[in-house]
Coordinates of C-alpha atoms in Angstrom, one line a residue:
L1 CA 75.2 -117.1 141.9
E2 CA 78.6 -119.2 143.9
L3 CA 77.1 -122.7 142.8
R4 CA 76.4 -121.9 139.2
Q5 CA 80.2 -120.5 138.8
L6 CA 81.6 -123.9 140.5
I7 CA 79.7 -126.1 138.3
D8 CA 80.6 -124.2 135.0
T9 CA 84.6 -123.2 136.3
A10 CA 84.7 -127.1 137.8
N11 CA 87.6 -129.0 136.3
A12 CA 85.3 -132.3 135.9
P13 CA 82.4 -132.6 133.5
I14 CA 79.3 -132.0 135.2
F15 CA 75.8 -132.8 133.6
G16 CA 72.4 -133.0 134.3
I17 CA 68.8 -134.2 133.3
D18 CA 65.3 -133.2 133.9
I19 CA 62.7 -135.4 135.3
D20 CA 61.9 -136.1 131.6
G21 CA 65.8 -137.1 130.5
N22 CA 66.8 -133.5 128.9
V23 CA 70.0 -132.1 129.6
N24 CA 69.5 -129.1 131.8
E25 CA 73.5 -129.0 132.8
W26 CA 76.2 -128.9 130.7
N27 CA 79.6 -127.1 131.9
R28 CA 82.2 -125.9 130.3
R29 CA 84.0 -129.2 130.8
T30 CA 81.6 -131.4 129.9
S31 CA 81.7 -129.1 126.0
E32 CA 85.6 -129.4 126.1
I33 CA 85.4 -133.1 126.6
T34 CA 82.2 -133.8 124.0
G35 CA 82.7 -130.7 121.8
Y36 CA 79.1 -129.7 121.8
S37 CA 78.2 -126.2 123.8
K38 CA 76.0 -126.0 126.6
E39 CA 73.6 -124.5 124.1
E40 CA 73.8 -127.7 122.0
A41 CA 73.3 -129.8 124.5
F42 CA 70.5 -128.1 126.6
D43 CA 66.8 -129.6 126.0
E44 CA 68.7 -132.3 124.1
P45 CA 67.3 -135.8 125.3
L46 CA 70.6 -137.5 126.8
V47 CA 70.6 -141.0 125.9
E48 CA 69.3 -141.0 122.6
T49 CA 71.3 -138.0 121.7
F50 CA 74.9 -138.3 123.5
I51 CA 74.9 -141.9 124.9
A52 CA 76.4 -145.0 122.2
E53 CA 73.6 -146.8 121.2
S54 CA 75.2 -150.2 122.8
M55 CA 74.8 -148.7 126.3
Q56 CA 71.3 -146.2 126.3
E57 CA 69.0 -148.9 127.8
K58 CA 71.6 -149.4 131.1
V59 CA 72.2 -145.7 130.8
R60 CA 68.7 -145.3 131.0
E61 CA 67.9 -147.8 133.8
I62 CA 70.7 -146.1 135.9
L63 CA 69.5 -142.5 135.2
D64 CA 65.5 -143.7 136.2
N65 CA 66.9 -145.1 139.0
A66 CA 68.6 -141.6 139.8
L67 CA 64.9 -139.9 139.5
A68 CA 63.7 -142.2 141.9
G69 CA 66.3 -141.3 144.6
N70 CA 68.6 -144.0 144.0
D71 CA 72.1 -143.4 143.3
T72 CA 74.7 -145.0 141.7
S73 CA 78.3 -144.6 141.8
N74 CA 81.6 -145.1 139.6
Y75 CA 79.8 -146.3 136.3
E76 CA 81.5 -146.2 132.9
L77 CA 79.4 -144.2 130.6
E78 CA 80.3 -143.8 126.6
F79 CA 79.5 -140.6 125.2
I80 CA 79.7 -139.8 121.2
S81 CA 81.2 -137.3 120.6
K82 CA 80.6 -134.6 118.4
S83 CA 83.1 -135.1 115.6
G84 CA 82.1 -139.3 116.2
E85 CA 84.6 -140.7 118.5
P86 CA 83.7 -142.5 121.7
I87 CA 84.5 -140.9 124.8
F88 CA 84.2 -142.9 128.5
L89 CA 83.9 -141.4 131.4
L90 CA 83.3 -142.8 134.8
V91 CA 80.3 -140.8 136.4
N92 CA 77.9 -140.5 138.9
A93 CA 74.4 -140.4 138.9
T94 CA 72.5 -138.5 141.7
T95 CA 69.2 -137.3 142.4
R96 CA 69.1 -133.1 142.5
R97 CA 66.6 -132.1 144.8
D98 CA 65.3 -128.4 145.5
P99 CA 64.8 -127.2 148.9
E100 CA 61.2 -128.6 149.2
N101 CA 62.8 -132.1 148.6
A102 CA 61.4 -132.7 145.0
V103 CA 63.3 -134.3 142.2
V104 CA 64.1 -131.7 139.7

């Protein structure tokens, strides 16, 4: 519960995907920046729905690497906001694991 509150109220955008590439984390700050609510984003494919077409292949590669346990730090990501405007974020891609060390 404390971790959930920390993520939801963080001043930085925090978003995540499941092993299929669908959004499973989307905090308040990410909603403010993109214009998409958590409800609108959840279960949507991150790359195809929110990432600029010109960056989709590279972002897919970075996310695939993260899901394989290989983190990437400080890469620029171009989101397309709900209003259609480009939004550039400097992000890190890290693997989230459960207590048994499985990727979630």
